[in-house]
């Protein structure tokens, strides 16, 4: 009987050790979503979305996870008011009809303990398309101020805006838009 209880305890402990899934809240002060788009092949327009929120679930042992990131499209900012207004219009983000964009990523690829990519779906302008974010860096640390683990990195992808029905200015304003995501999320 003692051996049976001991074995059951060991299996329970092993199962608990493997189930290390944790939820992290995206830190809006250390998370930025930037875009870069060529302007008539001459210069690069850049901007970002100021308001974003979401969560990351990460199981480092199982090498799985989920990202759920929502972006307030009306918070687009290029530093140029009239340009921001045009980006919010139906020509681009149509924020009155589509106030948010959402990325849900559930296919994590790891190299050792580092996340190297997250594949998922970007829903914008009412259309959902697959997107893979590639990490140029990823890591976790114990935040000395918060006394909690923080994980994050730098990710990027290039999308074709026409896949979401955003065709204004083509081909003078190219179809390719580079997205750069700096993210940190705090363990809950």
XYZ file of C-alpha atoms in Angstrom:
188
model
C 0.000 0.000 0.000
C 2.854 2.411 0.856
C 4.467 1.774 -2.520
C 1.190 2.423 -4.329
C 0.736 5.742 -2.501
C 4.362 6.676 -3.175
C 4.012 5.887 -6.890
C 0.734 7.807 -7.100
C 2.365 10.796 -5.400
C 5.340 10.675 -7.783
C 3.083 10.508 -10.845
C 0.965 13.386 -9.530
C 4.084 15.460 -8.867
C 5.468 14.658 -12.328
C 2.165 15.680 -13.930
C 2.092 18.931 -11.966
C 5.692 19.688 -12.917
C 4.856 19.288 -16.605
C 1.706 21.432 -16.419
C 3.512 24.731 -16.095
C 1.119 26.817 -18.104
C 1.038 30.396 -16.902
C -0.967 33.431 -17.942
C 0.752 36.748 -18.580
C -0.992 40.122 -18.985
C 0.402 42.262 -21.780
C 2.114 45.296 -20.283
C 0.897 48.284 -22.345
C 3.842 50.417 -21.203
C 6.349 47.928 -22.656
C 4.332 46.766 -25.651
C 4.323 48.638 -28.946
C 2.810 47.771 -32.318
C 4.466 49.707 -35.156
C 3.891 49.683 -38.914
C 6.075 50.695 -41.831
C 4.778 51.205 -45.368
C 6.560 52.589 -48.396
C 5.147 55.790 -49.878
C 5.336 55.699 -53.673
C 8.632 53.798 -53.382
C 10.415 56.931 -52.144
C 10.161 57.077 -48.371
C 8.742 55.013 -45.517
C 5.665 56.055 -43.565
C 5.782 54.882 -39.950
C 3.259 54.831 -37.175
C 1.981 52.880 -34.221
C -1.118 52.047 -32.257
C -1.053 53.504 -28.766
C -3.854 51.445 -27.156
C -3.556 47.661 -26.976
C -4.363 44.922 -24.482
C -4.283 41.193 -24.165
C -2.891 38.077 -22.613
C -0.313 35.419 -23.314
C -0.578 31.876 -22.033
C 2.758 30.111 -22.072
C 3.759 26.572 -21.153
C 7.532 26.460 -21.500
C 7.745 22.743 -20.640
C 5.158 21.692 -23.234
C 6.393 24.370 -25.666
C 2.891 25.657 -26.292
C 1.084 28.922 -25.851
C -1.564 31.349 -26.943
C -1.469 35.078 -27.642
C -4.634 37.153 -27.595
C -3.871 40.780 -28.535
C -6.494 43.450 -29.269
C -5.531 46.787 -30.832
C -7.670 49.933 -30.670
C -7.421 51.042 -34.306
C -8.549 54.611 -33.470
C -5.330 54.999 -31.455
C -3.204 55.025 -34.626
C -0.499 57.670 -34.346
C 2.028 58.879 -36.889
C 2.650 62.208 -35.197
C 0.812 63.959 -38.048
C -2.843 64.684 -37.222
C -4.232 64.926 -40.781
C -2.443 61.698 -41.772
C -3.828 59.938 -38.685
C -7.302 61.118 -39.714
C -6.846 59.684 -43.208
C -5.624 56.363 -41.783
C -8.765 56.182 -39.601
C -11.020 56.763 -42.642
C -12.665 54.137 -44.844
C -9.654 54.393 -47.198
C -7.545 52.488 -44.672
C -8.678 51.262 -41.215
C -12.363 52.349 -41.252
C -12.296 52.709 -37.470
C -15.979 53.657 -37.180
C -17.021 50.300 -38.639
C -14.034 48.274 -37.347
C -12.758 49.811 -34.096
C -10.407 46.953 -33.205
C -7.998 44.520 -34.795
C -7.154 41.249 -33.105
C -4.289 38.775 -33.327
C -4.801 35.299 -31.896
C -1.739 33.082 -32.125
C -1.822 29.456 -31.024
C 1.061 27.833 -32.908
C 4.296 28.529 -31.048
C 7.663 27.388 -32.388
C 10.528 27.101 -29.908
C 14.282 26.738 -30.222
C 15.241 25.393 -26.819
C 13.461 27.632 -24.318
C 13.135 30.561 -26.730
C 10.020 31.336 -28.745
C 11.107 31.849 -32.364
C 7.704 32.344 -33.991
C 3.985 32.536 -33.296
C 1.492 31.691 -36.047
C -2.113 32.691 -35.830
C -4.882 34.812 -37.278
C -5.037 38.581 -37.673
C -8.593 39.904 -37.889
C -8.809 43.427 -39.256
C -11.519 45.241 -41.222
C -13.807 42.272 -40.566
C -11.524 39.800 -42.366
C -9.326 37.096 -40.834
C -6.066 35.950 -42.434
C -3.146 33.840 -41.248
C -0.064 35.684 -40.002
C 3.222 34.400 -38.578
C 5.213 36.647 -36.251
C 8.948 35.882 -36.242
C 10.982 36.671 -33.135
C 14.304 38.476 -33.394
C 14.631 38.167 -29.608
C 12.740 36.487 -26.767
C 13.373 35.976 -23.074
C 12.009 36.022 -19.557
C 13.276 37.730 -16.401
C 12.286 38.353 -12.816
C 11.169 41.983 -12.658
C 12.827 43.503 -9.571
C 10.101 46.098 -9.084
C 7.080 43.865 -9.653
C 8.625 40.736 -8.063
C 7.091 38.700 -10.891
C 8.294 37.010 -14.048
C 8.061 39.026 -17.258
C 8.435 37.437 -20.709
C 8.695 39.229 -24.001
C 10.554 39.949 -27.172
C 10.653 41.625 -30.526
C 8.527 40.129 -33.318
C 7.865 41.103 -36.911
C 5.981 40.143 -40.037
C 5.081 41.598 -43.413
C 1.465 41.526 -44.529
C -0.272 42.356 -47.794
C -2.906 44.919 -46.832
C -5.090 43.998 -49.809
C -5.826 40.641 -48.091
C -7.949 42.649 -45.637
C -9.581 44.686 -48.428
C -7.356 47.745 -47.943
C -6.654 48.683 -51.555
C -6.580 52.497 -51.422
C -3.658 53.944 -53.401
C -2.475 50.666 -54.958
C -0.016 50.382 -56.613
C 1.509 53.792 -55.799
C 1.260 52.973 -52.115
C 2.595 49.402 -52.078
C 0.644 46.449 -50.748
C 3.359 45.309 -48.308
C 3.199 46.597 -44.733
C 5.806 45.622 -42.177
C 4.561 45.138 -38.607
C 7.013 45.354 -35.704
C 5.818 44.222 -32.297
C 7.721 44.832 -29.085
C 5.949 42.948 -26.302
C 6.386 42.289 -22.606
C 3.830 40.453 -20.515
C 3.657 40.085 -16.725
C 2.963 36.716 -15.091
C -0.357 36.752 -13.252
